mmCIF file of C-alpha atoms in Angstrom:
data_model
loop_
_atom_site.group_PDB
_atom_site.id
_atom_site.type_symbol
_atom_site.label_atom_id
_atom_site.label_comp_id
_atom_site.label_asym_id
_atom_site.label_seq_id
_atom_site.Cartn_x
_atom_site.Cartn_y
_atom_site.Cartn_z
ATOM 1 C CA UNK H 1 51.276 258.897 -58.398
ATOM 2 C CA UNK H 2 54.959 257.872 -58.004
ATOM 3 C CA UNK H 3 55.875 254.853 -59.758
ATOM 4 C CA UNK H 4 58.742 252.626 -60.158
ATOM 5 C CA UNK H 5 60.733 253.254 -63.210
ATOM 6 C CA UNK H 6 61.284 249.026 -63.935
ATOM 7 C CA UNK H 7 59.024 246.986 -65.754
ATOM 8 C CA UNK H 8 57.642 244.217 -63.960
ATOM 9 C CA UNK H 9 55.982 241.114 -65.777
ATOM 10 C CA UNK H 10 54.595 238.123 -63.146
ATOM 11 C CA UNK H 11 53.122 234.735 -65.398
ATOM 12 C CA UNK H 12 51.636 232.582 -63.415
ATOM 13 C CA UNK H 13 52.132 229.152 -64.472
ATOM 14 C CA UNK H 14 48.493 228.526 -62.303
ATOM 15 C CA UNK H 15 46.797 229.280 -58.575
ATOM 16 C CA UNK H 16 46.319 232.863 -58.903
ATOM 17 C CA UNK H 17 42.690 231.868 -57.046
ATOM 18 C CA UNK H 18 41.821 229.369 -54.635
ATOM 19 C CA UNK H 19 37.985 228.232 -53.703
ATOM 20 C CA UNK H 20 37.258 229.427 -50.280
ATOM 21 C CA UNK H 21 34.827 226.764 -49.627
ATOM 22 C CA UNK H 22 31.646 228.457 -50.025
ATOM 23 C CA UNK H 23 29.854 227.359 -52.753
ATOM 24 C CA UNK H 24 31.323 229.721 -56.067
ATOM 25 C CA UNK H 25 33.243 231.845 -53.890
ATOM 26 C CA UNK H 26 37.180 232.487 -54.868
ATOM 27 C CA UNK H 27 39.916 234.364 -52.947
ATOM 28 C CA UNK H 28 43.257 235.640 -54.236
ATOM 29 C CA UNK H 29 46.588 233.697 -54.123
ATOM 30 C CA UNK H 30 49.556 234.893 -52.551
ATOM 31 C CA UNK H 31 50.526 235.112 -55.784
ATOM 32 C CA UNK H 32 48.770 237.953 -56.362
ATOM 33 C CA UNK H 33 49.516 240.298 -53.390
ATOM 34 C CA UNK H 34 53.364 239.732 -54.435
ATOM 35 C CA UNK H 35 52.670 241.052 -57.733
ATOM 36 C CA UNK H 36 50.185 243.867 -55.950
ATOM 37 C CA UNK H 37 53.757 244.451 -53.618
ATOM 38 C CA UNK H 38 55.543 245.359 -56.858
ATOM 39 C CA UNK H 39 53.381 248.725 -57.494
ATOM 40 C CA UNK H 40 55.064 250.414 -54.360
ATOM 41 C CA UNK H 41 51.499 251.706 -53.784
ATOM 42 C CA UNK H 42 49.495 251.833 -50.136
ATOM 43 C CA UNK H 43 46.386 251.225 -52.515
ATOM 44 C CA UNK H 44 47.118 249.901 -55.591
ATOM 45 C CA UNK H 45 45.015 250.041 -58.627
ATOM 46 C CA UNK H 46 44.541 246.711 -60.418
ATOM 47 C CA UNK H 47 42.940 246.413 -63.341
ATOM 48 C CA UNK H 48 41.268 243.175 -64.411
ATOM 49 C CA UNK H 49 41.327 241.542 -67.747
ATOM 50 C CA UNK H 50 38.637 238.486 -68.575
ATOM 51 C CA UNK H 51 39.431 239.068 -72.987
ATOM 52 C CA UNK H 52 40.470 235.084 -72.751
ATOM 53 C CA UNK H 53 36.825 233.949 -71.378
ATOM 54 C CA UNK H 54 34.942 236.216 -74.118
ATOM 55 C CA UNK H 55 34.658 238.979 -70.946
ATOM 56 C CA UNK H 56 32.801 236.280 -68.724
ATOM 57 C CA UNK H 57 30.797 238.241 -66.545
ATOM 58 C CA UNK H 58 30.460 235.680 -64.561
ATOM 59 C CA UNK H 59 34.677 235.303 -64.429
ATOM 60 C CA UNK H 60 34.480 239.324 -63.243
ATOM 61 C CA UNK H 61 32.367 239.121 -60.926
ATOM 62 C CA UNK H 62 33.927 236.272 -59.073
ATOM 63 C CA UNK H 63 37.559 238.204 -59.821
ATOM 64 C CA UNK H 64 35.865 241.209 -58.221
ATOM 65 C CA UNK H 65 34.506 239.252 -55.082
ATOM 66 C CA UNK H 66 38.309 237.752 -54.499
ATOM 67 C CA UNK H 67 39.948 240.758 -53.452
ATOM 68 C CA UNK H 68 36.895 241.902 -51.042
ATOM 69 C CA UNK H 69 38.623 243.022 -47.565
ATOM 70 C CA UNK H 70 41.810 243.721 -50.044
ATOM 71 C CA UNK H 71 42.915 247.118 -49.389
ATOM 72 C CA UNK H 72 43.193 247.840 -53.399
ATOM 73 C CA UNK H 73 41.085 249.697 -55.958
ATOM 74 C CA UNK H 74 39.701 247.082 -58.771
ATOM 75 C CA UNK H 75 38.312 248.296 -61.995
ATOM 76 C CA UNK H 76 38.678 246.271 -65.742
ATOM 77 C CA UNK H 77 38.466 246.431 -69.062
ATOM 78 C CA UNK H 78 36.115 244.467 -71.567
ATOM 79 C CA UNK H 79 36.047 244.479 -74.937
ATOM 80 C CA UNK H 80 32.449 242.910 -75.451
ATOM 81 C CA UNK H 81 30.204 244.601 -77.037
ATOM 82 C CA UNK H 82 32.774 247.325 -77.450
ATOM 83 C CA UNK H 83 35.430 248.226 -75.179
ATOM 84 C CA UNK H 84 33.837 249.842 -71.795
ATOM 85 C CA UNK H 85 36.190 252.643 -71.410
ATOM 86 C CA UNK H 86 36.543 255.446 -73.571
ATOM 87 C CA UNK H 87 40.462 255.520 -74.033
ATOM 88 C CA UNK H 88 41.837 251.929 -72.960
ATOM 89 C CA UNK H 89 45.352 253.031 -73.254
ATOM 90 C CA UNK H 90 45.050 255.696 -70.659
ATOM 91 C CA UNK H 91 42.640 253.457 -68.510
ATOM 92 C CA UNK H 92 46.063 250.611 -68.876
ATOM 93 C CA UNK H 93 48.439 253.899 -67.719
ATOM 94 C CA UNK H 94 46.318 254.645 -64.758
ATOM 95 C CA UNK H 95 46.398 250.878 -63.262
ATOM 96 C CA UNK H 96 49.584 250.137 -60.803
ATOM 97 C CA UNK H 97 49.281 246.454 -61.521
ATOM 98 C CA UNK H 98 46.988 244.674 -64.671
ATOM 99 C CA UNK H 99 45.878 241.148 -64.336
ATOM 100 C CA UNK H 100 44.674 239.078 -67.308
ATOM 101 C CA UNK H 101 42.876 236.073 -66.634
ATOM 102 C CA UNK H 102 43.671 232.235 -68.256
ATOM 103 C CA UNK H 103 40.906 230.859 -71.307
ATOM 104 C CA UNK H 104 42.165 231.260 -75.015
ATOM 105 C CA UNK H 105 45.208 233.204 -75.724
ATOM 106 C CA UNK H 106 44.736 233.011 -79.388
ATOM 107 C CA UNK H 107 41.613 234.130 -78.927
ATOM 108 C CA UNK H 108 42.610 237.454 -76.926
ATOM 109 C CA UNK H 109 45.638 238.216 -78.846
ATOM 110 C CA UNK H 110 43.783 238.355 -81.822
ATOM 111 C CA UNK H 111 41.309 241.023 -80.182
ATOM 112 C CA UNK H 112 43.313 242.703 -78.452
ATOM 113 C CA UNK H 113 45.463 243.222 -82.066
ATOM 114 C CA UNK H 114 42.034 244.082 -83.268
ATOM 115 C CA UNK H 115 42.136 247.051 -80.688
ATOM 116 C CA UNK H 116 45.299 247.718 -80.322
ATOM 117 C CA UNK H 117 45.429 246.657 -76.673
ATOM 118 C CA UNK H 118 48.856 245.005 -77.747
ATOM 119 C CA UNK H 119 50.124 248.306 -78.170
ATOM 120 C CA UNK H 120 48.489 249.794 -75.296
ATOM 121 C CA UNK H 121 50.301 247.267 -73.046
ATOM 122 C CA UNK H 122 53.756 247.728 -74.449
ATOM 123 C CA UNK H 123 53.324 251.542 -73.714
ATOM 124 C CA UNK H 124 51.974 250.627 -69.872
ATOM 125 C CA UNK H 125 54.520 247.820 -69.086
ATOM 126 C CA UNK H 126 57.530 250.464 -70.043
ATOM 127 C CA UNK H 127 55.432 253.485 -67.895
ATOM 128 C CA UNK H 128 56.034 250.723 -65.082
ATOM 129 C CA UNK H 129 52.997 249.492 -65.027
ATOM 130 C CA UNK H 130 53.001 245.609 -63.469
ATOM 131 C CA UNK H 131 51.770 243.436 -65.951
ATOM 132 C CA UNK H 132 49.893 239.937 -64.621
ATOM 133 C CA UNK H 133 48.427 236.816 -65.371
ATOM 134 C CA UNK H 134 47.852 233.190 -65.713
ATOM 135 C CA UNK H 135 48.054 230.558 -68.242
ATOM 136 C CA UNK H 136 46.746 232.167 -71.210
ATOM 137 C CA UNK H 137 47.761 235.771 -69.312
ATOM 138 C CA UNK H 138 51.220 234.285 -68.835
ATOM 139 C CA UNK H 139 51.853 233.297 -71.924
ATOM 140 C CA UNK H 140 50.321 236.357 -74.050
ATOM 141 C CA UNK H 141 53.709 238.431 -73.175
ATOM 142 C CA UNK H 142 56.195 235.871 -74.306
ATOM 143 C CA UNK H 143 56.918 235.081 -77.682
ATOM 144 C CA UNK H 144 54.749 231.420 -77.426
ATOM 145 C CA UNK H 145 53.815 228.150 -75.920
ATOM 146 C CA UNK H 146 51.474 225.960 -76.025
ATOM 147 C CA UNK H 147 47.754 226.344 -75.624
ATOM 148 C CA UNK H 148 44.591 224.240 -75.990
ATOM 149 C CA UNK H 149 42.583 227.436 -77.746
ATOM 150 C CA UNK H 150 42.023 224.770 -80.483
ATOM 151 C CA UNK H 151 40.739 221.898 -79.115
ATOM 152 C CA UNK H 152 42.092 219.602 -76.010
ATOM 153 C CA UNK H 153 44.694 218.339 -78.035
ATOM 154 C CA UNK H 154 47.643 221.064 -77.036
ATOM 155 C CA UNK H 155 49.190 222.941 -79.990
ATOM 156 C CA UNK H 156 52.390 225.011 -80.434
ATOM 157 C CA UNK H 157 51.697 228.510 -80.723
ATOM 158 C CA UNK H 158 53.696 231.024 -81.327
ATOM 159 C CA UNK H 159 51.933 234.456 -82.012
ATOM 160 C CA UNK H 160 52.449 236.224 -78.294
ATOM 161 C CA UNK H 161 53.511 239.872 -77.811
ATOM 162 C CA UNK H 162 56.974 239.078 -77.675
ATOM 163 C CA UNK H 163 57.407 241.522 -74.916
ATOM 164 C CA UNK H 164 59.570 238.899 -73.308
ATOM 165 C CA UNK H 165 61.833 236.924 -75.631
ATOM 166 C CA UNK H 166 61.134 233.238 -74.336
ATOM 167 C CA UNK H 167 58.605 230.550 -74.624
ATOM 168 C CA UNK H 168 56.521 229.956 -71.586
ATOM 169 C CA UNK H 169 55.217 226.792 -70.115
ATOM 170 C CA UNK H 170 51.962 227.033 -67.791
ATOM 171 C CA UNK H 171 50.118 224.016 -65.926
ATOM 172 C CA UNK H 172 53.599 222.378 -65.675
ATOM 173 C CA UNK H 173 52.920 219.620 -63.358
ATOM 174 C CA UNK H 174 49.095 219.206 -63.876
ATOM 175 C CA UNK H 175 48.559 218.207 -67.322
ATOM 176 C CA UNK H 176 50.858 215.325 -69.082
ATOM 177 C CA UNK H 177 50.694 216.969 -72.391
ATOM 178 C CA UNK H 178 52.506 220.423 -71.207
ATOM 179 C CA UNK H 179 56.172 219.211 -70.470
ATOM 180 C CA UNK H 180 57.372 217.120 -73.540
ATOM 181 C CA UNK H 181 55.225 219.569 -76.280
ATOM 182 C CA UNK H 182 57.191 222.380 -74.837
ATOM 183 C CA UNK H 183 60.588 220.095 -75.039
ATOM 184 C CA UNK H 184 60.279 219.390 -78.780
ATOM 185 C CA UNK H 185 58.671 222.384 -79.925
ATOM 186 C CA UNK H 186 61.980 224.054 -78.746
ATOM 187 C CA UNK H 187 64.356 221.457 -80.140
ATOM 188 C CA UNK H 188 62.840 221.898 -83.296
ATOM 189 C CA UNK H 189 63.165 225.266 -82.812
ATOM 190 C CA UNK H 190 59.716 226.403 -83.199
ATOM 191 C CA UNK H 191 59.884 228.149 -79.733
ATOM 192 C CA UNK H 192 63.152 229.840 -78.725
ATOM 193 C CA UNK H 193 63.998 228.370 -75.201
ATOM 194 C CA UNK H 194 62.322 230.255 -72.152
ATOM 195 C CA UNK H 195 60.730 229.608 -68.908
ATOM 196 C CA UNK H 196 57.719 227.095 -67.419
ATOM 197 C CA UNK H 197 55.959 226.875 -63.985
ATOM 198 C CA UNK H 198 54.055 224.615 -62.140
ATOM 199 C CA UNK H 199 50.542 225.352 -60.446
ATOM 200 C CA UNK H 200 50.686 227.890 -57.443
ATOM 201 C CA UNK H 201 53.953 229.237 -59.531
ATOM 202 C CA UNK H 202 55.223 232.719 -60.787
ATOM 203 C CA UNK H 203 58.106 234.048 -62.840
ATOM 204 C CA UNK H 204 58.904 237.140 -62.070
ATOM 205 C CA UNK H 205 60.762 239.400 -65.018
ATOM 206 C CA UNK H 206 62.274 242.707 -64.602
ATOM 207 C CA UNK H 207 62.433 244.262 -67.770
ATOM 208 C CA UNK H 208 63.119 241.130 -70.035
ATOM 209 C CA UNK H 209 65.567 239.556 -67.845
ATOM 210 C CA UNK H 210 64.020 236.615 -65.452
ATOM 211 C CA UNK H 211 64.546 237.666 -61.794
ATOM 212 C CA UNK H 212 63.181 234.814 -59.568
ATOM 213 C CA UNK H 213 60.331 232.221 -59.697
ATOM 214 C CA UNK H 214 57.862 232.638 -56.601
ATOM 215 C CA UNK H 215 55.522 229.834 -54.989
ATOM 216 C CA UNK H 216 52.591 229.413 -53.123
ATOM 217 C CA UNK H 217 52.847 225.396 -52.173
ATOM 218 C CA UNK H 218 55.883 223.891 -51.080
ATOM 219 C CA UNK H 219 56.244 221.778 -53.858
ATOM 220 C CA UNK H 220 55.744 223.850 -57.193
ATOM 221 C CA UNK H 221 59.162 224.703 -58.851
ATOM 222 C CA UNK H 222 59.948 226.732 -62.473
ATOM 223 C CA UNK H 223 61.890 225.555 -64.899
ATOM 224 C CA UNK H 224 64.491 226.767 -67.626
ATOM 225 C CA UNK H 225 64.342 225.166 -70.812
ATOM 226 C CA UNK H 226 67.009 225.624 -73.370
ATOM 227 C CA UNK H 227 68.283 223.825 -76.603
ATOM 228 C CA UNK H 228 70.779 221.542 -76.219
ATOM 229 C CA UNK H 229 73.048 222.404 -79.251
ATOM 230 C CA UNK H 230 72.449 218.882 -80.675
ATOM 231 C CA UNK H 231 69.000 218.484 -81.513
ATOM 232 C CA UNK H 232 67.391 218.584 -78.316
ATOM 233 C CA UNK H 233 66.810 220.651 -74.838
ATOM 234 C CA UNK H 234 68.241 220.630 -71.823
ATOM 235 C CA UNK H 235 65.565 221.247 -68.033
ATOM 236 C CA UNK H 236 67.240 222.931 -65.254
ATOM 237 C CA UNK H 237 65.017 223.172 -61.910
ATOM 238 C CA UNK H 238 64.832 226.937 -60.456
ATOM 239 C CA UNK H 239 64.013 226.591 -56.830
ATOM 240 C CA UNK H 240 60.975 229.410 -56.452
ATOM 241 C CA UNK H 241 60.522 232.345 -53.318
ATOM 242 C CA UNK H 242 58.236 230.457 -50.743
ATOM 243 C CA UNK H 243 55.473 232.816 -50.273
ATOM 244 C CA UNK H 244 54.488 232.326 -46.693
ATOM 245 C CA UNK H 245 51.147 234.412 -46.610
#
């Protein structure tokens, strides 16, 4: 398998799924065949990741059922009971693209620590493997954010991988608490300053440099957030990619 010697991160801010309309039933974003183009492969292998939901079967299943007529080869990786694969590094190095779904990030990170999946995805995302996700799967390769993993009340958090060396704001535009949390957690300089999108948004890193945000409805946009110099930050608008199917 030839693959591309960059490494490709895409955190979705939120939309990597869409209800289909029949009753449970989910299909994949355009989101998510953009990050599928990165591999370079006729028939990708993507490898799905549900650590955030405590493995939801359920989650899987419905994960699995989204990319039916998709001309890609789906497999994942649980850790519950124990991890379902006998080697989950070289399972990670045999995916083209990895998706990890949204729930807890403090939650994963800590298990994935516990495994040394953290590890196991530094080593894949330099072997050019595309790394993927939403909300808490976004955030989990940057250095923080903010996350309700303790309660609804949003918290600062900064205990990511670091792989990228920004904050990250998800659900952007659909919840209140997102946008001003992520402002003053990074003039305070909890959070360095970094990168936020809005639902049916992706920002798309090559290596650790940002690249271009991507969107599947007209009106999503990213965001750069930096610190002002003088005790606060400073929001520039990055107009995302249109993805038009």
């Amino acid at each position: 398998m030839t693959r591309s010697s960059q490494s490709h991160i895409l955190a979705i801010g939120g939309g990597s799924f869409r209800p289909t309309g029949r009753f449970g039933f989910i299909e994949a974003s355009p989101l998510l065949r953009y990050g599928l183009d990165l591999t370079g492969q006729d028939r990708p292998k993507l490898g799905l990741l549900a650590t955030a939901t405590g493995d939801s079967a359920e989650w899987l299943l419905k994960m699995y059922g989204a990319f039916t007529g998709w001309d890609v080869e789906v497999s994942h990786l649980t850790v519950f009971p124990m991890p379902n694969v006998a080697d989950p590094k070289a399972w990670m190095l045999e995916q083209d693209m990895i998706y990890v779904s949204g729930g807890s990030v403090a939650n994963l990170m800590a298990l994935w620590r516990l495994h040394g999946l953290d590890e196991a995805f530094e080593e894949a995302w330099r072997a050019g493997v595309v790394l993927s996700g939403q909300s808490a799967g976004a955030l989990c390769w940057h250095v923080g954010g903010n996350t309700d993993s303790f309660g609804p009340e949003l918290r600062v958090w900064s205990d990511g991988m670091g792989l990228l060396p920004y904050s990250c704001g998800v659900h952007y535009d659909a919840e209140p608490q997102r946008r001003p949390l992520l402002h003053a957690s990074v003039a305070s300089g909890e959070l360095p300053g970094g990168y936020a999108a809005d639902e049916g948004v992706a920002l798309h890193y090559v290596g650790t440099e940002f690249i271009q945000a991507v969107s599947c409805r007209p009106e999503g946009y990213a965001y750069r957030v930096e610190h002002d110099g003088d005790g606060g930050v400073k929001e520039f608008r990055i107009e995302p990619r249109l993805l038009t199917s």
